[in-house]
Amino acid sequence: MSRQIFNPYLPLDTYIPDGEPHVFGDRLYLFGSHDKEGGEAFCMLPYEGWSAPVDDLTAWRCEGTIYRPEQDPNYGPANRYLYAPDVVQGPDGRYYLYYAMSGEGCFTGPIHVAVCDTPAGQYEYYGAVRTPDGAELERYITFDPAVFNDEGKIWLYYGWSLEKAGITENIPQENLIPVEMALFGKTEESIRACPYELMGANAVQLAEDMLTVLGEPNRIVPGQFASFGTSFAGRSAASEVPPDGKDHAFFEASSMRKIGKIYYFIYSSQNQHELCYATSAFPDRGFTYGGVLISNGDIGYQGRSAEERLATTGNNHGSLVAVNGQWYIFYHRQTHKTSFSRQGCAEPVTILPDGSIPQVEMTSCGLNGGPLAGEGVYPASICCNLTNGRMPHQTGEPIRTPLPHVTHRDGERFLAEIEDGTLIGYKYFSLSGKTALTLQIRGEGTGRFEVLAEEQPLGSVSVVPSADWAEAGAVIEVSGTHALYLRYCGTGAVELKQLRLSAR
């Protein structure tokens, strides 16, 4: 069997969310935040570089630590975590890393820049993005920077907005100002001086020094408080309540790509779990809503509602990249019943002749170029669906109640708190007739795992109590490419570490 790759595409003990993929030379480089396994906050670790040859996306290589928060002169209690970065090659051939920091409280600082001679070498602090008079750029909310080289012109994108959180009415600017002052350390004078509402996505061109902005930032996608009446809102007036999941106003996670002559702005919407795109003929204006690219709960895919999500959802961040003519969307998923241990995943997407991109589903095979082989040993935590039928949306604080989830202990990664009714899905396997399926299980549960290909029952695996990992299996028979599901029926909770498929 040739080498394969799964979702998540990096090692299971590696947590690189907010992934910005870029091809430089003959390698695909990934730049992202760095979560701690079982961490207590976002982005607790230094930036770590990863790359793969463009002709073999199964062969990811760790480039080591490329930048540490202590290298920034602003490092301190309020600026100790490196948030979602992006990298662009400048006119001088060097590579520039743009990032925001946070720590105690919310993000209030400037957009920082580091520089390196190679994409994944040792970056050195370079400066902070500034206005022509030398002052740090403070216009709007300087968060989640993205950079884009458009035939020699360097564009910077950034911004943030409050997530929906039950807000369904447009809030007058007068009522927002005290909130914005408290959250972002802004003065009333600076907020009133903004041509647009403080929260939203912005674009501005950078000078050749890669630090100085040229002119006033333009608003390209509105936040929720200014989105009504636009293509981004599911409502035409402030008094309307947007239909569930139909408000795609900007939340965070700016990213820019160009396909043909069209600019694609990729971002996380007010729904958080989804990455959306907007298109324009210009890099800094005229954007209209395009659609959803991916949801980390498959919400919206084939009409799926939020109540029917197929995994715990949470914030999402990523972007598009073309490798050898195939486009992919990179995104991340939540683990450990928190938002603080996120893992990168990727899926192929299709650009239709009219430029639209249909939403794709989460899979276990991602960058594999096809279904996984129906023979071999697979970690249980590469499941793309994990649900008890009532999965929540994760917003920060750890979930304390029992919930099926990916976790780790004693150097092992596995699925935990699998209780009666839990459905675990793997998409997709290429199966060819009779196959022995062996599961590695432990826990106090008694019952069985029903095995299904889509909705077709294939058999069941008995579950008995065991303090240590124990194997149990069944012979199934199905041919073709199928989603393979395990549904637990029984009492007590169990854990699942591994699946083994062997042709009979």
XYZ file of C-alpha atoms in Angstrom:
504
model
C 0.000 0.000 0.000
C 1.405 3.407 -0.959
C 1.773 6.104 1.655
C -1.474 7.819 2.628
C -2.449 11.010 4.415
C -5.433 11.661 6.665
C -7.221 14.558 8.310
C -5.689 16.037 10.365
C -2.791 16.054 7.925
C -0.059 16.778 10.508
C 0.945 14.350 13.305
C -1.812 13.802 15.851
C 0.212 15.496 18.613
C 0.541 18.683 16.514
C -1.951 21.537 16.711
C -1.478 24.169 13.994
C -4.797 25.992 13.440
C -5.491 29.170 11.409
C -3.545 27.656 8.525
C -2.377 29.899 5.672
C -1.026 27.635 2.886
C 1.363 29.101 0.301
C 3.413 27.571 -2.485
C 6.943 28.978 -2.618
C 9.165 27.275 -5.144
C 8.562 23.537 -5.158
C 7.101 23.269 -1.642
C 3.771 23.975 0.000
C 4.325 25.889 3.248
C 1.849 26.121 6.097
C 1.845 29.152 8.402
C -0.486 29.098 11.369
C -0.943 29.608 15.080
C 0.363 26.950 17.438
C -1.963 25.536 20.079
C -0.822 23.456 23.011
C -2.203 19.929 23.274
C -4.824 20.228 26.001
C -4.019 23.938 26.284
C -5.689 26.534 28.510
C -5.681 29.438 26.010
C -5.397 30.114 22.297
C -2.006 30.020 20.563
C 0.150 29.243 23.588
C 3.226 28.037 21.666
C 5.749 29.696 19.300
C 5.233 29.595 15.544
C 6.280 26.287 14.019
C 6.901 25.835 10.300
C 5.633 22.907 8.224
C 6.032 22.155 4.539
C 5.508 19.430 1.947
C 6.787 18.950 -1.611
C 4.152 19.997 -4.133
C 4.399 16.585 -5.808
C 3.775 14.650 -2.563
C 1.315 16.158 -0.088
C 1.660 13.099 2.144
C 5.255 14.041 3.052
C 4.906 16.903 5.543
C 8.096 18.038 7.261
C 8.454 20.034 10.461
C 10.752 23.017 9.881
C 11.081 23.672 13.606
C 10.349 26.871 15.514
C 10.468 29.847 13.147
C 9.541 32.677 15.548
C 9.057 33.147 19.292
C 6.895 35.749 21.073
C 9.883 36.841 23.172
C 11.499 38.215 20.000
C 8.872 40.955 19.824
C 9.833 44.089 21.820
C 6.210 44.406 22.971
C 6.310 40.973 24.623
C 4.678 40.971 28.058
C 1.507 39.915 29.931
C -0.748 41.629 27.367
C 1.314 40.404 24.391
C 2.552 36.888 25.042
C 0.641 34.735 22.532
C 1.247 34.803 18.771
C -2.091 34.782 16.965
C -2.944 33.801 13.374
C -0.129 34.882 11.009
C 0.398 35.187 7.278
C 3.530 35.330 5.127
C 4.218 37.053 1.804
C 7.305 37.398 -0.369
C 8.233 41.036 -0.681
C 9.684 42.950 -3.644
C 13.188 42.344 -2.243
C 12.719 38.565 -2.360
C 12.609 38.176 1.422
C 9.671 36.687 3.332
C 7.611 38.840 5.681
C 5.542 37.386 8.515
C 2.594 39.489 9.754
C 0.944 38.733 13.080
C -1.041 40.074 16.009
C -0.463 39.273 19.687
C -2.670 38.863 22.710
C -2.494 37.803 26.320
C -4.441 39.058 29.291
C -7.559 40.742 27.970
C -8.403 41.346 24.308
C -6.090 42.191 21.413
C -5.283 45.893 21.387
C -1.799 46.176 19.887
C -0.455 46.860 16.399
C 0.155 44.472 13.521
C 3.717 43.204 13.909
C 6.136 42.115 11.175
C 9.113 39.739 11.143
C 11.381 38.950 8.196
C 13.472 36.030 6.931
C 15.488 35.158 3.837
C 13.676 31.829 3.442
C 10.001 30.837 3.906
C 10.538 28.643 6.975
C 13.831 29.853 8.410
C 14.521 31.869 11.543
C 12.440 35.062 11.372
C 13.682 38.242 13.038
C 11.575 41.102 14.324
C 11.248 43.865 11.715
C 8.742 46.412 13.009
C 5.075 47.345 13.330
C 2.758 48.429 10.534
C 2.595 52.227 10.548
C 1.026 55.214 8.896
C 3.069 57.596 6.666
C 3.771 59.847 9.653
C 5.475 56.971 11.478
C 2.702 56.259 13.998
C 1.539 52.671 14.494
C -1.517 51.793 12.422
C -4.488 51.883 14.796
C -7.370 52.417 12.386
C -10.117 49.865 13.113
C -9.197 46.597 14.880
C -5.687 45.493 13.989
C -6.179 41.728 14.176
C -5.794 38.607 12.008
C -3.559 40.177 9.338
C -3.329 38.658 5.869
C -0.949 39.734 3.120
C -1.142 39.317 -0.627
C 1.348 40.041 -3.409
C -0.651 41.171 -6.423
C 1.922 41.405 -9.223
C 4.286 43.398 -7.052
C 1.700 45.379 -5.102
C 1.487 44.233 -1.492
C -1.938 44.366 0.122
C -2.649 44.041 3.840
C -6.019 42.781 5.107
C -7.128 42.785 8.723
C -10.048 43.325 11.104
C -12.395 41.747 13.595
C -16.021 41.925 14.699
C -18.014 40.619 17.639
C -19.493 37.208 16.944
C -23.255 36.980 16.642
C -23.884 35.713 20.176
C -27.645 36.119 19.867
C -27.518 39.706 18.620
C -30.149 40.109 15.911
C -30.550 43.879 15.666
C -28.255 46.538 14.346
C -26.844 48.462 17.314
C -26.515 52.235 16.831
C -22.941 53.493 16.824
C -23.611 55.556 19.958
C -24.445 52.386 21.899
C -21.448 50.499 20.513
C -18.796 53.087 21.370
C -18.510 52.292 25.119
C -18.244 48.563 24.326
C -15.556 49.182 21.713
C -13.609 51.479 24.010
C -13.564 48.849 26.745
C -12.741 45.897 24.477
C -10.109 47.387 22.235
C -8.505 50.172 24.240
C -9.751 52.769 21.762
C -10.572 56.365 22.586
C -13.957 57.793 21.710
C -12.214 60.291 19.455
C -10.429 57.568 17.452
C -13.631 55.562 17.035
C -15.579 58.578 15.807
C -12.763 59.405 13.378
C -13.204 56.070 11.535
C -14.941 56.466 8.156
C -16.638 53.086 8.727
C -17.968 51.275 11.777
C -15.031 50.047 13.860
C -15.684 46.343 13.249
C -15.278 44.745 9.827
C -12.673 43.625 7.270
C -10.259 46.165 5.825
C -7.747 46.421 2.971
C -4.811 48.782 2.512
C -1.748 48.789 0.271
C 1.754 48.631 1.756
C 4.794 50.573 0.610
C 7.960 48.812 -0.547
C 9.311 48.917 3.016
C 6.536 46.379 3.897
C 5.616 48.461 6.958
C 4.075 51.746 5.817
C 0.472 51.874 4.603
C -0.340 53.894 1.523
C -3.499 55.826 2.270
C -6.645 55.083 4.236
C -7.813 51.446 4.708
C -10.977 50.538 2.791
C -13.820 48.517 4.298
C -14.349 45.448 2.106
C -16.716 43.242 4.152
C -18.963 44.553 6.937
C -19.255 43.184 10.448
C -22.699 42.278 11.736
C -23.526 45.769 12.964
C -23.321 47.239 9.474
C -24.232 44.262 7.296
C -27.999 44.588 6.975
C -29.105 45.425 3.453
C -25.914 43.916 1.976
C -25.236 40.561 0.303
C -23.603 39.366 3.552
C -26.711 39.500 5.766
C -29.781 37.338 5.871
C -31.874 40.443 6.493
C -32.591 43.655 4.629
C -33.276 45.876 7.634
C -32.008 46.227 11.189
C -35.337 45.120 12.659
C -35.353 41.763 10.865
C -34.136 38.573 12.503
C -31.739 36.769 10.138
C -32.685 33.173 9.277
C -30.595 30.586 11.064
C -27.138 30.377 9.545
C -27.875 32.975 6.850
C -25.915 35.875 8.296
C -22.460 35.734 6.721
C -21.131 39.066 7.922
C -17.418 39.238 8.732
C -16.140 37.904 12.053
C -12.374 37.320 11.617
C -9.729 35.302 9.697
C -8.970 37.555 6.698
C -7.252 35.938 3.704
C -6.927 36.879 0.031
C -6.416 34.830 -3.119
C -6.713 35.588 -6.847
C -8.130 33.072 -9.310
C -7.919 34.273 -12.879
C -8.923 37.910 -12.776
C -11.171 37.573 -9.721
C -10.146 38.345 -6.123
C -11.423 35.925 -3.489
C -11.577 37.179 0.079
C -11.765 34.205 2.460
C -12.981 34.824 6.008
C -14.773 33.407 9.024
C -18.366 34.580 9.274
C -20.530 35.484 12.253
C -21.464 31.796 12.418
C -17.808 31.080 13.297
C -17.814 27.428 12.215
C -17.715 28.288 8.515
C -15.207 29.750 6.097
C -16.884 31.925 3.484
C -15.691 33.764 0.418
C -16.520 37.054 -1.252
C -15.457 38.097 -4.749
C -14.553 41.291 -6.571
C -12.764 42.521 -9.677
C -10.633 44.687 -7.353
C -8.401 43.845 -4.375
C -9.722 46.599 -2.091
C -13.381 47.272 -2.915
C -16.563 45.976 -4.508
C -16.815 42.612 -2.727
C -20.054 40.642 -2.716
C -20.849 37.486 -0.800
C -20.048 34.281 -2.692
C -20.811 31.335 -0.436
C -19.576 28.902 2.210
C -16.440 26.876 1.492
C -16.381 24.575 4.546
C -18.030 24.214 7.962
C -16.270 22.325 10.757
C -19.621 20.720 11.589
C -20.831 20.262 7.990
C -23.587 22.773 8.752
C -25.160 23.927 5.500
C -23.704 21.076 3.474
C -26.591 19.519 1.547
C -28.969 21.584 3.693
C -27.763 20.351 7.095
C -29.057 22.532 9.967
C -27.046 23.743 12.945
C -28.940 21.320 15.184
C -27.774 18.450 12.967
C -24.064 19.331 13.097
C -21.819 16.302 12.747
C -19.151 17.423 15.212
C -18.568 19.989 17.918
C -18.185 23.262 16.046
C -16.057 26.258 16.941
C -14.089 29.050 15.353
C -12.616 28.392 11.922
C -9.717 29.924 9.997
C -7.881 28.957 6.837
C -7.592 29.627 3.130
C -7.354 28.340 -0.418
C -4.274 27.131 -2.258
C -3.661 25.574 -5.671
C -1.180 22.686 -5.900
C -0.524 21.207 -9.333
C -3.826 22.551 -10.640
C -5.971 21.285 -7.744
C -7.433 23.799 -5.303
C -7.760 22.969 -1.592
C -9.383 24.669 1.387
C -7.411 24.492 4.631
C -9.398 24.798 7.883
C -9.293 23.516 11.458
C -11.322 21.410 13.889
C -11.764 21.451 17.676
C -10.533 18.747 20.085
C -10.350 18.206 23.870
C -13.793 19.816 24.434
C -12.198 23.281 24.168
C -11.324 25.869 21.519
C -7.687 25.782 22.617
C -6.465 22.577 20.933
C -7.289 22.932 17.250
C -5.967 20.743 14.433
C -5.543 21.602 10.768
C -7.495 19.769 8.075
C -7.839 20.255 4.320
C -10.238 19.289 1.525
C -10.129 19.566 -2.272
C -12.529 22.113 -3.750
C -13.865 22.722 -7.246
C -13.864 26.107 -8.978
C -16.867 26.110 -11.310
C -16.763 27.857 -14.715
C -18.726 30.801 -13.302
C -16.125 31.243 -10.526
C -18.324 29.912 -7.720
C -17.045 27.310 -5.263
C -19.570 24.805 -3.859
C -19.333 23.993 -0.150
C -17.399 20.790 0.520
C -17.850 18.293 3.333
C -15.381 17.298 6.015
C -13.627 14.032 5.242
C -10.992 11.807 6.768
C -8.960 11.612 3.547
C -8.504 15.315 2.719
C -5.207 15.663 0.836
C -5.014 11.945 0.027
C -6.208 12.374 -3.546
C -8.886 9.723 -3.102
C -10.422 7.377 -0.530
C -8.357 5.598 2.095
C -7.351 2.006 1.422
C -9.616 -0.702 2.770
C -6.616 -2.347 4.386
C -4.401 -0.982 7.136
C -4.314 0.474 10.642
C -5.990 3.838 11.211
C -6.105 6.095 14.297
C -9.676 6.454 15.546
C -9.198 10.216 15.879
C -9.105 10.739 12.105
C -12.901 10.560 12.200
C -14.561 13.449 10.366
C -17.924 12.978 12.080
C -18.294 12.582 15.846
C -21.732 13.246 17.236
C -24.254 12.197 19.845
C -26.997 14.052 17.970
C -26.790 17.174 20.147
C -23.281 18.519 19.667
C -22.631 22.078 20.881
C -20.837 25.081 19.443
C -17.592 25.647 21.369
C -16.929 29.279 22.288
C -13.925 29.155 24.602
C -14.378 27.706 28.047
C -13.950 23.919 28.277
C -17.113 21.835 28.201
C -17.517 20.021 31.520
C -20.373 17.662 30.678
C -19.789 14.274 28.976
C -19.373 14.648 25.227
C -17.666 12.469 22.592
C -14.367 14.127 21.666
C -10.783 13.710 20.519
C -8.335 13.842 23.422
C -5.007 12.494 24.696
C -3.525 10.886 27.790
C -0.177 9.242 28.558
C 1.118 9.918 25.056
C -1.889 8.355 23.314
C -4.584 10.036 21.181
C -8.073 8.570 21.131
C -11.823 9.206 21.217
C -13.321 9.515 24.696
C -16.747 9.700 26.367
C -18.418 7.583 23.717
C -21.863 6.869 25.116
C -25.076 5.310 23.854
C -26.068 6.777 20.492
C -22.656 8.226 19.578
C -22.001 8.094 15.822
C -18.402 8.052 14.545
C -17.838 8.581 10.821
C -14.904 8.023 8.455
C -15.148 9.338 4.884
C -14.105 7.587 2.747
C -12.727 4.062 2.422
C -12.236 1.990 -0.716
C -13.526 -1.440 0.280
C -13.484 -4.644 -1.733
C -15.655 -7.403 -0.380
C -15.109 -9.284 2.851
C -13.034 -7.289 5.342
C -12.087 -7.975 8.945
C -12.656 -4.852 11.049
C -10.861 -4.815 14.408
C -11.367 -2.042 16.968
C -9.132 -1.175 19.916
C -11.483 -0.308 22.796
C -11.379 0.284 26.543
C -13.766 1.570 29.198
C -16.596 0.451 31.410
C -19.192 0.154 28.670
C -21.172 -2.919 27.719
C -22.879 -3.143 24.349
C -21.851 -3.074 20.710
C -20.641 -0.897 17.876
C -22.976 -1.161 14.918
C -20.988 -0.931 11.660
C -22.592 0.816 8.707
C -21.646 1.850 5.169
C -23.721 4.994 4.824
C -27.059 3.662 6.166
C -26.433 0.020 5.203
C -25.857 -2.252 8.255
C -22.749 -4.375 7.863
C -22.458 -6.049 11.268
C -21.569 -5.282 14.856
C -18.581 -5.384 17.214
C -19.188 -6.518 20.803
C -18.055 -4.241 23.644
C -17.259 -5.524 27.137
C -15.696 -3.673 30.089
C -11.894 -3.425 30.016
C -9.455 -1.177 31.883
C -6.801 -1.724 29.201
C -6.974 -1.501 25.422
C -8.633 -4.662 24.123
C -9.420 -5.761 20.592
C -12.798 -6.801 19.266
C -13.914 -7.224 15.699
C -16.308 -8.408 13.046
C -16.221 -9.386 9.399
C -18.040 -6.971 7.121
C -18.751 -7.212 3.413
C -19.166 -4.255 1.056
C -17.457 -3.110 -2.134
C -16.740 0.341 -3.507
C -16.046 3.740 -1.967
C -18.081 4.209 1.194
C -18.392 6.247 4.345
C -17.802 3.887 7.254
C -19.755 4.573 10.461
C -19.614 3.141 13.973
C -22.652 3.677 16.202
C -22.302 2.757 19.872
C -25.311 1.088 21.480
C -24.904 0.218 25.132
C -24.452 1.323 28.716
C -21.453 3.103 30.191
C -18.776 5.098 28.354
C -16.020 3.668 26.163
C -12.898 4.951 24.435
C -11.700 4.098 20.941
C -8.051 4.256 19.846
C -7.666 2.426 16.554
C -9.304 0.668 13.595
C -7.676 -2.134 11.627
C -8.996 -3.267 8.266
C -7.803 -6.552 6.757
C -9.028 -8.078 3.504
C -10.443 -11.583 3.837
